[in-house]
Coordinates of N, CA and C in Angstrom, one line a residue:
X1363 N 96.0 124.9 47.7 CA 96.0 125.8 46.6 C 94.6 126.1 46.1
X1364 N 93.7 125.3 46.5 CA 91.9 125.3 45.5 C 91.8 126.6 46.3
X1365 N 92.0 127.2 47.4 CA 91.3 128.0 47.8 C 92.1 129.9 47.6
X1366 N 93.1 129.2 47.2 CA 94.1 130.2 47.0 C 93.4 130.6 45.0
X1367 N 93.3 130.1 44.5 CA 92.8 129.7 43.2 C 91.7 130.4 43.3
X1368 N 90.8 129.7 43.5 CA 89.4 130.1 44.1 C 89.3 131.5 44.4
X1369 N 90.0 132.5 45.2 CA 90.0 133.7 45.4 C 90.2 134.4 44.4
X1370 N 91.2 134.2 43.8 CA 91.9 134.9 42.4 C 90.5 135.1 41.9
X1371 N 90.3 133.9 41.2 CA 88.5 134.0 40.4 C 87.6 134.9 41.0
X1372 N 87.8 134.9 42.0 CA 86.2 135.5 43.1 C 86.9 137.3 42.9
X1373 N 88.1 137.2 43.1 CA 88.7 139.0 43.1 C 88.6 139.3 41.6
X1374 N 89.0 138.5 40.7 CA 89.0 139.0 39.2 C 87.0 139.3 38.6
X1375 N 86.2 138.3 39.2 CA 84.9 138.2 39.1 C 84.7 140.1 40.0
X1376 N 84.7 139.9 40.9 CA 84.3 141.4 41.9 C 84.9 142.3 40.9
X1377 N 86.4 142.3 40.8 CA 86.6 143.7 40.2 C 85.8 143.6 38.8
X1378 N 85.7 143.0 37.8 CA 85.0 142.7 36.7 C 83.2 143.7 36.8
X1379 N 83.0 143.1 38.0 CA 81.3 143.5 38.4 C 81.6 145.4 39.1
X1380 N 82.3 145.4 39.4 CA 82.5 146.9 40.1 C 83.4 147.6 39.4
X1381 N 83.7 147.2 38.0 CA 83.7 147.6 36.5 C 85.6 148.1 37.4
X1382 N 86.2 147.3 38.0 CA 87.4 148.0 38.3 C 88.7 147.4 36.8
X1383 N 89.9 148.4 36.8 CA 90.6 147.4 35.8 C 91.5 146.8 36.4
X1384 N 92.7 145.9 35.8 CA 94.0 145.7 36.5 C 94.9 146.6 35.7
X1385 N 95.9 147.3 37.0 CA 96.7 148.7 36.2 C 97.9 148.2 37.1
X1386 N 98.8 148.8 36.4 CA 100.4 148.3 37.3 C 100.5 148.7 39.0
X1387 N 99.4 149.9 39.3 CA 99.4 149.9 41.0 C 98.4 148.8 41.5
X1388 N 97.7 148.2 40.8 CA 96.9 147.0 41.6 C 97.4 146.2 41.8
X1389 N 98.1 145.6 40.3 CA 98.8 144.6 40.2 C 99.6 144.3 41.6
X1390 N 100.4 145.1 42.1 CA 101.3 145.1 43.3 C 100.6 143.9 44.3
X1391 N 99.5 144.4 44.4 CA 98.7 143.8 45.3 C 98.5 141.6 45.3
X1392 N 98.8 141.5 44.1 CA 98.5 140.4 44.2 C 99.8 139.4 44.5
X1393 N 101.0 139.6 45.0 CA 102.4 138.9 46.0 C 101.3 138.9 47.4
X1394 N 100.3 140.4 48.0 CA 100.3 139.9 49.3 C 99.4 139.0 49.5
X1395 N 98.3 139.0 48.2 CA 96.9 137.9 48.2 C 97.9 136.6 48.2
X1396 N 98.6 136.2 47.1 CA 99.4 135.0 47.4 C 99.8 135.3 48.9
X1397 N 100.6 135.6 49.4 CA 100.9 135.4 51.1 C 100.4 135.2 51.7
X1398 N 99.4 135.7 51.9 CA 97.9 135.7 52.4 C 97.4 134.4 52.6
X1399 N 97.2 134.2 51.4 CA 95.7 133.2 50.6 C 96.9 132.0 51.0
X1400 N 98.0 131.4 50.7 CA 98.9 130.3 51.4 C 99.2 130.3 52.6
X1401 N 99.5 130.9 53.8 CA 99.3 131.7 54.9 C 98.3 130.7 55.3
X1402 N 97.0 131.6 55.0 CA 95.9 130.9 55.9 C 95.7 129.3 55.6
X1403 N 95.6 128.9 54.4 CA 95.6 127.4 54.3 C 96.6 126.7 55.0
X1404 N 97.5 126.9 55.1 CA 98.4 126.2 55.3 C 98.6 126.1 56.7
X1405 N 98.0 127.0 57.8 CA 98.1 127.3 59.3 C 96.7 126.2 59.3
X1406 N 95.8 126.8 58.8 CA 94.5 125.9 59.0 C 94.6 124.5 58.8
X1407 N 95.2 123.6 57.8 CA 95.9 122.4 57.5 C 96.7 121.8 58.3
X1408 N 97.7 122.4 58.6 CA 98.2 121.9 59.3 C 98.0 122.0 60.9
X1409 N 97.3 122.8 61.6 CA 96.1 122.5 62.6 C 95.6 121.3 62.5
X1410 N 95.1 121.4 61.7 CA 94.1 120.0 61.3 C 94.8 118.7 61.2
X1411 N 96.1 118.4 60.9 CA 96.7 118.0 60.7 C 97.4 117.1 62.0
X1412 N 97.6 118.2 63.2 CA 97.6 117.9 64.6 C 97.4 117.3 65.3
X1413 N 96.0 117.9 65.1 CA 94.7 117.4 65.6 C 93.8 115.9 65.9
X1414 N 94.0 116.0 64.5 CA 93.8 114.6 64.1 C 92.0 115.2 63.5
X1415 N 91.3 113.7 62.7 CA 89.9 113.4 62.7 C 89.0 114.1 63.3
X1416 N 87.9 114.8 63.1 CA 86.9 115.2 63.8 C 87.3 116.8 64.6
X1417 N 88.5 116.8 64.5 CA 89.0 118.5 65.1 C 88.1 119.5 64.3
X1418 N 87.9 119.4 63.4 CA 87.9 120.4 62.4 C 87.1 121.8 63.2
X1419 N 85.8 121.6 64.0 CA 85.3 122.9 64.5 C 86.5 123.5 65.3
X1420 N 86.3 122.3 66.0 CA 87.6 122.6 67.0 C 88.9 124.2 66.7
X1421 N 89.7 123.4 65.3 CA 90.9 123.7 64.6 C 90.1 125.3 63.9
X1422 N 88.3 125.3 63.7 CA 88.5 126.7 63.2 C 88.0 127.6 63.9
X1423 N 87.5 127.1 65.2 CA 87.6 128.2 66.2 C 89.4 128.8 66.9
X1424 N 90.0 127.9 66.8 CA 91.4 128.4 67.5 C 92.0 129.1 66.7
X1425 N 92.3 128.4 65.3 CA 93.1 128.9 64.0 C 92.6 129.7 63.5
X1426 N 91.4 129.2 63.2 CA 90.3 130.5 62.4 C 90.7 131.6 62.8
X1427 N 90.7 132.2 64.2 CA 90.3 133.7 65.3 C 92.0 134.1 64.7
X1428 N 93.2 133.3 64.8 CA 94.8 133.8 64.3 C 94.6 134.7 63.0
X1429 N 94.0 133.6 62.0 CA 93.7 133.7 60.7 C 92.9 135.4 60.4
X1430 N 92.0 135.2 61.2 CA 91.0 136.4 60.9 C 92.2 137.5 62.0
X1431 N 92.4 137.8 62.7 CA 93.6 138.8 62.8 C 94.2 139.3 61.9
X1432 N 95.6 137.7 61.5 CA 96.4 138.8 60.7 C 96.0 139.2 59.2
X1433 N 94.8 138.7 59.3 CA 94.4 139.1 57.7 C 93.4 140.4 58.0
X1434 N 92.8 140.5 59.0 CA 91.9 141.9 59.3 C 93.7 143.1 59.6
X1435 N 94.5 142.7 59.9 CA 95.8 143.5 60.0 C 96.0 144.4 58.6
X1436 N 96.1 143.3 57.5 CA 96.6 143.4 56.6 C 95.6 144.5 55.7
X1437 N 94.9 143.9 55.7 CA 93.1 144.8 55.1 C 93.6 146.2 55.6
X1438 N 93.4 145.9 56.9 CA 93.5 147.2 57.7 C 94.8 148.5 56.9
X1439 N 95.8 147.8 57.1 CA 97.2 148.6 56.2 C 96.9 148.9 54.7
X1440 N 96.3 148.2 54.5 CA 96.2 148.3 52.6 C 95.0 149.5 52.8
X1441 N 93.7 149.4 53.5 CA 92.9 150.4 53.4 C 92.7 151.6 53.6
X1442 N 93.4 152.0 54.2 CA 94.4 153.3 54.4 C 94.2 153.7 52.4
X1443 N 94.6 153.2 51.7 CA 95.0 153.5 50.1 C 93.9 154.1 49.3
X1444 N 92.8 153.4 50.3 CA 91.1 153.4 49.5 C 91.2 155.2 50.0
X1445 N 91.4 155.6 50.4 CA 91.3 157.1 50.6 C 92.4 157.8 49.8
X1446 N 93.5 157.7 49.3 CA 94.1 158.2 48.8 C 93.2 158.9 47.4
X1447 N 94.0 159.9 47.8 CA 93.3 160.9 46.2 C 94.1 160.3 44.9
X1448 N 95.3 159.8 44.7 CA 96.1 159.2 43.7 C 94.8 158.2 43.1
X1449 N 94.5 157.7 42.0 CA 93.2 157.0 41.5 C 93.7 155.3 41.1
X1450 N 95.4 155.5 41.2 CA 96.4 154.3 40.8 C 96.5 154.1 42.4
X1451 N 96.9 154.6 43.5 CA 97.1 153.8 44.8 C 95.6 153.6 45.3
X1452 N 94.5 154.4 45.1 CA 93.3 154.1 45.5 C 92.4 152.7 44.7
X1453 N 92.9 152.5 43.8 CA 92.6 151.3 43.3 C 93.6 149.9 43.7
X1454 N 94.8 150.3 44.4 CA 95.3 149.5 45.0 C 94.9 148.8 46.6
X1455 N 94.1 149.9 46.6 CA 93.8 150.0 47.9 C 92.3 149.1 48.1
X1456 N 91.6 149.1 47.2 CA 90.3 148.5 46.6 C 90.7 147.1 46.4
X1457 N 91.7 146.9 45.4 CA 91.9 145.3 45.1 C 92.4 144.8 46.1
X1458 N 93.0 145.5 47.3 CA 93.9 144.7 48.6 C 92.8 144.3 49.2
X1459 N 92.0 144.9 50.0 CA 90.7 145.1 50.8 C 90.2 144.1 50.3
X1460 N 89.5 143.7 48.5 CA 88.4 142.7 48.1 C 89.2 141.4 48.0
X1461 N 90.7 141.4 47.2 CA 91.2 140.3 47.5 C 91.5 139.7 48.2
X1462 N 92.0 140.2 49.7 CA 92.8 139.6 50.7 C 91.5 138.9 52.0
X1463 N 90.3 139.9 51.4 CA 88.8 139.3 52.3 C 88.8 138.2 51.4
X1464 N 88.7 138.1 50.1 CA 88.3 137.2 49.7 C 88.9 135.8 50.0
X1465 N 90.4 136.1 49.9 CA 91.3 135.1 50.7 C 90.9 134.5 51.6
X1466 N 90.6 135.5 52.4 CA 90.4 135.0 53.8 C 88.5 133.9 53.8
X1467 N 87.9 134.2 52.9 CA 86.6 133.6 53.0 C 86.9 132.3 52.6
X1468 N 87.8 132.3 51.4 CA 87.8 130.7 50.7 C 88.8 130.0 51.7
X1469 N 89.9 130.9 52.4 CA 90.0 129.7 53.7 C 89.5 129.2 54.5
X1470 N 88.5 130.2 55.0 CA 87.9 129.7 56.3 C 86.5 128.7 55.8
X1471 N 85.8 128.8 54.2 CA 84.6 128.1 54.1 C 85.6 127.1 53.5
X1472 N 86.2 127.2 52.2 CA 86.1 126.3 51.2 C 87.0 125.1 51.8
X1473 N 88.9 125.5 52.6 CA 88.9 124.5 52.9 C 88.4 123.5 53.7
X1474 N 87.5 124.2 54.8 CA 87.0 123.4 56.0 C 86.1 122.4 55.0
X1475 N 85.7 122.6 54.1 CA 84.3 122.1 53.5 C 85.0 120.8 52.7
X1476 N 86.4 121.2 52.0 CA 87.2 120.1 51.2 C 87.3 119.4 52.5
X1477 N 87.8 119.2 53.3 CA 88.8 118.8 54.4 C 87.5 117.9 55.1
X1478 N 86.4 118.4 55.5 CA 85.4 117.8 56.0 C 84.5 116.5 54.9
X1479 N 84.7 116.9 53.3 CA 84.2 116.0 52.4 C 85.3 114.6 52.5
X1480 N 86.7 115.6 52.1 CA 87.8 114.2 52.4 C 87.5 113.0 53.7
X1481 N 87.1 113.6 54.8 CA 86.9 113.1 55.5 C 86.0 112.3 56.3
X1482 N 85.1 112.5 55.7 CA 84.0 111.8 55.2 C 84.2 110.9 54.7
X1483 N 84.8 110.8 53.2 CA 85.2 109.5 52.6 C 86.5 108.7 52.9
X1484 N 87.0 109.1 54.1 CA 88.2 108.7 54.7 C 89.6 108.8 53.5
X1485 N 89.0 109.7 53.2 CA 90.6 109.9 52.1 C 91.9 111.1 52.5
X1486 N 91.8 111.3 53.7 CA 92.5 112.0 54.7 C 93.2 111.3 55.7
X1487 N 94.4 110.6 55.4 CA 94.8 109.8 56.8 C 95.7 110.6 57.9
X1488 N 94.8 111.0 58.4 CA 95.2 111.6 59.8 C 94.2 111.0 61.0
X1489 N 95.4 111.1 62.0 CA 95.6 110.1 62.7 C 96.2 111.3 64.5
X1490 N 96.5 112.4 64.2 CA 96.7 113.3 64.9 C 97.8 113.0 65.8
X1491 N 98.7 114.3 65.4 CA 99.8 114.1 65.9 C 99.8 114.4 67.5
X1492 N 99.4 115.9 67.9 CA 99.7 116.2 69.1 C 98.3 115.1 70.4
X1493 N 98.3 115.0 71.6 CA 97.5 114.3 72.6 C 96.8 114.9 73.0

């Protein structure tokens, strides 16, 4: 969830600096950043999880490359909106785009970075399931 958290902050910080507001057509947007933002953690985790100890480049070149698809998918569909003349779907289309990137960043840095500190201090007992 830190990284799913962590996005929220980082999208509410962006729109804040690019003076954007939250209006009932943005709002929409934030069920798919939840999808999203749990989605990727939780594929990437439990990769790791697999894996076992020391996977981790391993788990973010395989998982990562999934990850970064169906979230460049998603981007992709929402961005279509950023051109809309409507100024309520075009700002939907703005918050999907910055939050669902942003999602996608704090999975791919911030867990690897928790997950690699845990494990470091051996406070991660994995032991890896698959051979």
């Amino acid at each position: 969830m830190t990284p799913l958290i962590v996005a929220f902050v980082w999208t509410g910080g962006l729109m804040a600096l690019f003076g954007m507001k939250l209006n009932f057509y943005n709002l929409v947007v934030f069920p798919s950043m939840v999808g999203i933002g749990v989605d990727n953690g939780v594929h990437l985790f439990h990769r790791y999880l697999e894996e076992g100890r020391g996977s981790l480049p391993f788990v973010i070149r395989r998982t990562g490359w999934a990850i970064f698809m169906t979230t460049l998918t998603t981007i992709v569909g929402y961005s279509g909106l950023v051109f809309a003349h409507h100024k309520g779907l075009q700002s939907m289309g703005l918050v999907a785009v910055i939050g669902i990137g942003v999602a996608f960043v704090a999975a791919m840095v911030l867990l690897p970075s928790l997950i690699q500190a845990m494990e470091s201090r051996k406070a991660l007992p994995v032991e890896g399931v698959a051979s």
